[in-house]
Amino acid sequence: MSRDAIKHAALELFQRYSYLKTSVEDIARTAGIGKGSVYLAFKTKEDILLSLLEDDLQTLYDRCEVFFFDPQQPVEAKMERFAQDLFDFLFQIRDLMFGSLENVYGRELQDVYVKFSVHLDNAAERWVKVLALHGWKPSLELNQQVRELILFLSGRFLVYIVTHDWSQREQIKAQIPRWSTRLFRAFTTDV
């Protein structure tokens, strides 16, 4: 049984029932294999989830590469697109992990963040390259500022979804241009 077949079965179950309510036994049953075969391919259920998310993140990077590194595109448009993609990705994590707000436990959020923090660093490095196309000088300070900007965008999104109905994605997406513009202006304005 291939890793892809296991991931396909897991994705189907995570989308239907959530990561938290899906067991390795459920994944094996859906894939038509024994539980031990799943453990031969992946050490844990969490590894399956992280592999799915990494695949989606790579697809996102591939899809956006041309747009983000086109010097003709305004940096503000890139920031808005990045914010939209970030929010879509965070929603996907939320959907796969929890399904609904009642299923959210702080420890699971912390575990996912710790495992995925390296991707924040990668996103910051990519953004420094994008900003260099628009005249910024790459530096450790710029990298740290970009990382903070990404965290602020993520935090703004999380505050909104915690205080509103999670099913109102279109209302949230309508806020993205305003949030990204304000944060980017704050980021680029000298105090």
PDB file of C-alpha atoms in Angstrom:
ATOM      1  CA  MET A   1       0.000   0.000   0.000  1.00  0.00           C
ATOM      2  CA  SER A   2       1.444   3.349  -0.973  1.00  0.00           C
ATOM      3  CA  ARG A   3       1.744   6.361   1.306  1.00  0.00           C
ATOM      4  CA  ASP A   4      -0.468   8.254  -1.145  1.00  0.00           C
ATOM      5  CA  ALA A   5      -3.302   5.729  -0.757  1.00  0.00           C
ATOM      6  CA  ILE A   6      -3.081   6.000   3.034  1.00  0.00           C
ATOM      7  CA  LYS A   7      -3.071   9.799   2.819  1.00  0.00           C
ATOM      8  CA  HIS A   8      -6.064   9.712   0.484  1.00  0.00           C
ATOM      9  CA  ALA A   9      -8.028   7.558   2.944  1.00  0.00           C
ATOM     10  CA  ALA A  10      -6.977   9.769   5.865  1.00  0.00           C
ATOM     11  CA  LEU A  11      -7.950  12.949   4.022  1.00  0.00           C
ATOM     12  CA  GLU A  12     -11.382  11.545   3.268  1.00  0.00           C
ATOM     13  CA  LEU A  13     -11.922  10.679   6.941  1.00  0.00           C
ATOM     14  CA  PHE A  14     -10.421  13.900   8.312  1.00  0.00           C
ATOM     15  CA  GLN A  15     -12.717  15.922   6.057  1.00  0.00           C
ATOM     16  CA  ARG A  16     -15.747  13.898   7.049  1.00  0.00           C
ATOM     17  CA  TYR A  17     -15.146  13.344  10.785  1.00  0.00           C
ATOM     18  CA  SER A  18     -12.076  15.471  11.698  1.00  0.00           C
ATOM     19  CA  TYR A  19      -8.563  14.455  12.627  1.00  0.00           C
ATOM     20  CA  LEU A  20      -9.472  14.187  16.294  1.00  0.00           C
ATOM     21  CA  LYS A  21     -12.344  11.766  15.681  1.00  0.00           C
ATOM     22  CA  THR A  22     -10.457   9.562  13.205  1.00  0.00           C
ATOM     23  CA  SER A  23      -8.313   6.668  14.403  1.00  0.00           C
ATOM     24  CA  VAL A  24      -5.463   4.891  12.633  1.00  0.00           C
ATOM     25  CA  GLU A  25      -7.743   1.851  12.575  1.00  0.00           C
ATOM     26  CA  ASP A  26     -10.369   3.915  10.687  1.00  0.00           C
ATOM     27  CA  ILE A  27      -7.730   4.976   8.161  1.00  0.00           C
ATOM     28  CA  ALA A  28      -6.551   1.389   7.672  1.00  0.00           C
ATOM     29  CA  ARG A  29     -10.119   0.145   7.218  1.00  0.00           C
ATOM     30  CA  THR A  30     -10.903   2.850   4.643  1.00  0.00           C
ATOM     31  CA  ALA A  31      -7.641   2.149   2.795  1.00  0.00           C
ATOM     32  CA  GLY A  32      -8.402  -1.586   2.839  1.00  0.00           C
ATOM     33  CA  ILE A  33      -5.227  -2.520   4.702  1.00  0.00           C
ATOM     34  CA  GLY A  34      -4.160  -3.595   8.162  1.00  0.00           C
ATOM     35  CA  LYS A  35      -3.353  -1.102  10.896  1.00  0.00           C
ATOM     36  CA  GLY A  36       0.280  -2.265  10.937  1.00  0.00           C
ATOM     37  CA  SER A  37       0.676  -1.297   7.280  1.00  0.00           C
ATOM     38  CA  VAL A  38      -0.280   2.269   8.151  1.00  0.00           C
ATOM     39  CA  TYR A  39       2.381   2.309  10.867  1.00  0.00           C
ATOM     40  CA  LEU A  40       4.979   1.004   8.406  1.00  0.00           C
ATOM     41  CA  ALA A  41       4.338   4.052   6.212  1.00  0.00           C
ATOM     42  CA  PHE A  42       3.799   6.669   8.949  1.00  0.00           C
ATOM     43  CA  LYS A  43       4.923   6.673  12.577  1.00  0.00           C
ATOM     44  CA  THR A  44       1.767   8.397  13.836  1.00  0.00           C
ATOM     45  CA  LYS A  45      -1.585   9.745  12.741  1.00  0.00           C
ATOM     46  CA  GLU A  46      -0.121  13.219  13.250  1.00  0.00           C
ATOM     47  CA  ASP A  47       2.576  12.406  10.664  1.00  0.00           C
ATOM     48  CA  ILE A  48      -0.172  11.632   8.148  1.00  0.00           C
ATOM     49  CA  LEU A  49      -1.838  14.980   8.854  1.00  0.00           C
ATOM     50  CA  LEU A  50       1.444  16.877   8.583  1.00  0.00           C
ATOM     51  CA  SER A  51       2.260  15.122   5.316  1.00  0.00           C
ATOM     52  CA  LEU A  52      -1.139  16.140   3.906  1.00  0.00           C
ATOM     53  CA  LEU A  53      -0.616  19.743   4.999  1.00  0.00           C
ATOM     54  CA  GLU A  54       2.915  19.841   3.592  1.00  0.00           C
ATOM     55  CA  ASP A  55       1.600  18.573   0.238  1.00  0.00           C
ATOM     56  CA  ASP A  56      -1.019  21.322   0.208  1.00  0.00           C
ATOM     57  CA  LEU A  57       1.520  23.947   1.192  1.00  0.00           C
ATOM     58  CA  GLN A  58       3.860  22.894  -1.620  1.00  0.00           C
ATOM     59  CA  THR A  59       0.956  23.045  -4.094  1.00  0.00           C
ATOM     60  CA  LEU A  60       0.173  26.533  -2.833  1.00  0.00           C
ATOM     61  CA  TYR A  61       3.805  27.640  -3.237  1.00  0.00           C
ATOM     62  CA  ASP A  62       3.941  26.202  -6.755  1.00  0.00           C
ATOM     63  CA  ARG A  63       0.676  27.896  -7.732  1.00  0.00           C
ATOM     64  CA  CYS A  64       1.770  31.318  -6.426  1.00  0.00           C
ATOM     65  CA  GLU A  65       5.427  31.304  -7.473  1.00  0.00           C
ATOM     66  CA  VAL A  66       5.014  33.220 -10.752  1.00  0.00           C
ATOM     67  CA  PHE A  67       2.711  35.867  -9.254  1.00  0.00           C
ATOM     68  CA  PHE A  68       4.839  36.541  -6.175  1.00  0.00           C
ATOM     69  CA  PHE A  69       8.106  36.822  -8.069  1.00  0.00           C
ATOM     70  CA  ASP A  70       6.722  39.006 -10.865  1.00  0.00           C
ATOM     71  CA  PRO A  71       8.298  42.441 -10.246  1.00  0.00           C
ATOM     72  CA  GLN A  72       5.446  44.062 -12.201  1.00  0.00           C
ATOM     73  CA  GLN A  73       2.883  43.036  -9.590  1.00  0.00           C
ATOM     74  CA  PRO A  74       2.493  45.610  -6.790  1.00  0.00           C
ATOM     75  CA  VAL A  75       3.703  44.414  -3.417  1.00  0.00           C
ATOM     76  CA  GLU A  76       0.338  45.361  -1.866  1.00  0.00           C
ATOM     77  CA  ALA A  77      -1.448  42.947  -4.245  1.00  0.00           C
ATOM     78  CA  LYS A  78       1.027  40.253  -3.287  1.00  0.00           C
ATOM     79  CA  MET A  79       0.345  40.873   0.405  1.00  0.00           C
ATOM     80  CA  GLU A  80      -3.409  40.612  -0.140  1.00  0.00           C
ATOM     81  CA  ARG A  81      -3.003  37.385  -2.137  1.00  0.00           C
ATOM     82  CA  PHE A  82      -0.698  35.990   0.541  1.00  0.00           C
ATOM     83  CA  ALA A  83      -3.244  36.853   3.244  1.00  0.00           C
ATOM     84  CA  GLN A  84      -6.021  35.140   1.275  1.00  0.00           C
ATOM     85  CA  ASP A  85      -3.908  32.040   0.742  1.00  0.00           C
ATOM     86  CA  LEU A  86      -2.872  32.011   4.406  1.00  0.00           C
ATOM     87  CA  PHE A  87      -6.482  32.221   5.571  1.00  0.00           C
ATOM     88  CA  ASP A  88      -7.558  29.463   3.170  1.00  0.00           C
ATOM     89  CA  PHE A  89      -4.743  27.287   4.498  1.00  0.00           C
ATOM     90  CA  LEU A  90      -5.631  28.016   8.133  1.00  0.00           C
ATOM     91  CA  PHE A  91      -9.254  27.150   7.418  1.00  0.00           C
ATOM     92  CA  GLN A  92      -8.129  23.893   5.856  1.00  0.00           C
ATOM     93  CA  ILE A  93      -6.101  23.029   8.958  1.00  0.00           C
ATOM     94  CA  ARG A  94      -9.095  23.894  11.114  1.00  0.00           C
ATOM     95  CA  ASP A  95     -11.424  21.748   8.998  1.00  0.00           C
ATOM     96  CA  LEU A  96      -9.136  18.725   9.004  1.00  0.00           C
ATOM     97  CA  MET A  97      -8.170  18.960  12.642  1.00  0.00           C
ATOM     98  CA  PHE A  98     -11.362  19.874  14.399  1.00  0.00           C
ATOM     99  CA  GLY A  99     -14.414  20.042  12.188  1.00  0.00           C
ATOM    100  CA  SER A 100     -16.085  22.394  14.660  1.00  0.00           C
ATOM    101  CA  LEU A 101     -15.231  24.734  17.515  1.00  0.00           C
ATOM    102  CA  GLU A 102     -16.348  22.197  20.146  1.00  0.00           C
ATOM    103  CA  ASN A 103     -13.476  19.932  19.121  1.00  0.00           C
ATOM    104  CA  VAL A 104     -10.711  22.493  19.627  1.00  0.00           C
ATOM    105  CA  TYR A 105      -8.311  21.738  22.428  1.00  0.00           C
ATOM    106  CA  GLY A 106      -5.339  23.983  23.188  1.00  0.00           C
ATOM    107  CA  ARG A 107      -2.819  21.153  23.173  1.00  0.00           C
ATOM    108  CA  GLU A 108      -3.653  20.069  19.611  1.00  0.00           C
ATOM    109  CA  LEU A 109      -3.305  23.661  18.381  1.00  0.00           C
ATOM    110  CA  GLN A 110       0.049  23.925  20.123  1.00  0.00           C
ATOM    111  CA  ASP A 111       1.275  20.642  18.641  1.00  0.00           C
ATOM    112  CA  VAL A 112       0.335  21.680  15.104  1.00  0.00           C
ATOM    113  CA  TYR A 113       1.924  25.108  15.546  1.00  0.00           C
ATOM    114  CA  VAL A 114       5.186  23.644  16.852  1.00  0.00           C
ATOM    115  CA  LYS A 115       5.402  21.165  13.976  1.00  0.00           C
ATOM    116  CA  PHE A 116       4.513  23.798  11.391  1.00  0.00           C
ATOM    117  CA  SER A 117       6.589  26.721  12.711  1.00  0.00           C
ATOM    118  CA  VAL A 118       9.368  25.811  10.265  1.00  0.00           C
ATOM    119  CA  HIS A 119       6.920  26.670   7.480  1.00  0.00           C
ATOM    120  CA  LEU A 120       6.513  30.147   8.971  1.00  0.00           C
ATOM    121  CA  ASP A 121      10.261  30.561   8.632  1.00  0.00           C
ATOM    122  CA  ASN A 122      10.104  29.364   5.018  1.00  0.00           C
ATOM    123  CA  ALA A 123       7.244  31.758   4.235  1.00  0.00           C
ATOM    124  CA  ALA A 124       9.205  34.633   5.790  1.00  0.00           C
ATOM    125  CA  GLU A 125      12.272  33.782   3.694  1.00  0.00           C
ATOM    126  CA  ARG A 126      10.130  33.712   0.539  1.00  0.00           C
ATOM    127  CA  TRP A 127       8.595  37.058   1.446  1.00  0.00           C
ATOM    128  CA  VAL A 128      12.029  38.638   1.956  1.00  0.00           C
ATOM    129  CA  LYS A 129      12.852  37.570  -1.625  1.00  0.00           C
ATOM    130  CA  VAL A 130       9.570  39.057  -2.871  1.00  0.00           C
ATOM    131  CA  LEU A 131      10.235  42.322  -1.039  1.00  0.00           C
ATOM    132  CA  ALA A 132      13.787  42.429  -2.421  1.00  0.00           C
ATOM    133  CA  LEU A 133      12.205  42.624  -5.894  1.00  0.00           C
ATOM    134  CA  HIS A 134      10.525  45.823  -4.702  1.00  0.00           C
ATOM    135  CA  GLY A 135      13.612  47.515  -3.287  1.00  0.00           C
ATOM    136  CA  TRP A 136      13.870  46.211   0.272  1.00  0.00           C
ATOM    137  CA  LYS A 137      17.305  45.098   1.365  1.00  0.00           C
ATOM    138  CA  PRO A 138      17.302  41.525   2.717  1.00  0.00           C
ATOM    139  CA  SER A 139      18.471  41.355   6.318  1.00  0.00           C
ATOM    140  CA  LEU A 140      17.877  39.441   9.507  1.00  0.00           C
ATOM    141  CA  GLU A 141      15.765  42.359  10.760  1.00  0.00           C
ATOM    142  CA  LEU A 142      13.577  42.293   7.625  1.00  0.00           C
ATOM    143  CA  ASN A 143      13.151  38.531   7.991  1.00  0.00           C
ATOM    144  CA  GLN A 144      12.028  38.979  11.601  1.00  0.00           C
ATOM    145  CA  GLN A 145       9.632  41.779  10.632  1.00  0.00           C
ATOM    146  CA  VAL A 146       8.097  39.638   7.891  1.00  0.00           C
ATOM    147  CA  ARG A 147       7.713  36.715  10.303  1.00  0.00           C
ATOM    148  CA  GLU A 148       5.920  39.042  12.745  1.00  0.00           C
ATOM    149  CA  LEU A 149       3.666  40.284   9.948  1.00  0.00           C
ATOM    150  CA  ILE A 150       2.701  36.699   9.092  1.00  0.00           C
ATOM    151  CA  LEU A 151       1.983  35.987  12.761  1.00  0.00           C
ATOM    152  CA  PHE A 152      -0.124  39.162  13.019  1.00  0.00           C
ATOM    153  CA  LEU A 153      -2.145  38.123   9.955  1.00  0.00           C
ATOM    154  CA  SER A 154      -2.643  34.648  11.422  1.00  0.00           C
ATOM    155  CA  GLY A 155      -3.604  36.106  14.787  1.00  0.00           C
ATOM    156  CA  ARG A 156      -6.074  38.526  13.224  1.00  0.00           C
ATOM    157  CA  PHE A 157      -7.690  35.636  11.422  1.00  0.00           C
ATOM    158  CA  LEU A 158      -7.873  33.485  14.566  1.00  0.00           C
ATOM    159  CA  VAL A 159      -9.392  36.293  16.639  1.00  0.00           C
ATOM    160  CA  TYR A 160     -12.044  36.831  13.987  1.00  0.00           C
ATOM    161  CA  ILE A 161     -13.027  33.166  13.693  1.00  0.00           C
ATOM    162  CA  VAL A 162     -13.120  32.660  17.451  1.00  0.00           C
ATOM    163  CA  THR A 163     -15.490  35.614  17.853  1.00  0.00           C
ATOM    164  CA  HIS A 164     -17.683  34.839  14.822  1.00  0.00           C
ATOM    165  CA  ASP A 165     -19.475  31.884  13.259  1.00  0.00           C
ATOM    166  CA  TRP A 166     -16.819  29.662  11.684  1.00  0.00           C
ATOM    167  CA  SER A 167     -19.062  28.856   8.762  1.00  0.00           C
ATOM    168  CA  GLN A 168     -19.031  32.490   7.585  1.00  0.00           C
ATOM    169  CA  ARG A 169     -15.965  32.121   5.373  1.00  0.00           C
ATOM    170  CA  GLU A 170     -17.119  34.614   2.766  1.00  0.00           C
ATOM    171  CA  GLN A 171     -17.548  37.311   5.408  1.00  0.00           C
ATOM    172  CA  ILE A 172     -14.052  36.595   6.654  1.00  0.00           C
ATOM    173  CA  LYS A 173     -12.617  36.639   3.131  1.00  0.00           C
ATOM    174  CA  ALA A 174     -14.275  40.017   2.564  1.00  0.00           C
ATOM    175  CA  GLN A 175     -12.182  41.403   5.450  1.00  0.00           C
ATOM    176  CA  ILE A 176      -8.856  40.212   4.042  1.00  0.00           C
ATOM    177  CA  PRO A 177      -8.072  43.219   1.795  1.00  0.00           C
ATOM    178  CA  ARG A 178      -8.651  45.617   4.680  1.00  0.00           C
ATOM    179  CA  TRP A 179      -6.617  43.558   7.180  1.00  0.00           C
ATOM    180  CA  SER A 180      -3.705  42.938   4.826  1.00  0.00           C
ATOM    181  CA  THR A 181      -3.580  46.582   3.698  1.00  0.00           C
ATOM    182  CA  ARG A 182      -3.614  47.914   7.254  1.00  0.00           C
ATOM    183  CA  LEU A 183      -0.978  45.488   8.455  1.00  0.00           C
ATOM    184  CA  PHE A 184       1.222  46.071   5.428  1.00  0.00           C
ATOM    185  CA  ARG A 185       0.977  49.851   5.864  1.00  0.00           C
ATOM    186  CA  ALA A 186       1.895  49.491   9.532  1.00  0.00           C
ATOM    187  CA  PHE A 187       4.789  47.256   8.520  1.00  0.00           C
ATOM    188  CA  THR A 188       6.127  49.685   5.896  1.00  0.00           C
ATOM    189  CA  THR A 189       5.582  52.954   7.765  1.00  0.00           C
ATOM    190  CA  ASP A 190       8.512  54.367   9.679  1.00  0.00           C
ATOM    191  CA  VAL A 191       7.527  55.243  13.219  1.00  0.00           C
TER     192      VAL A 191
END
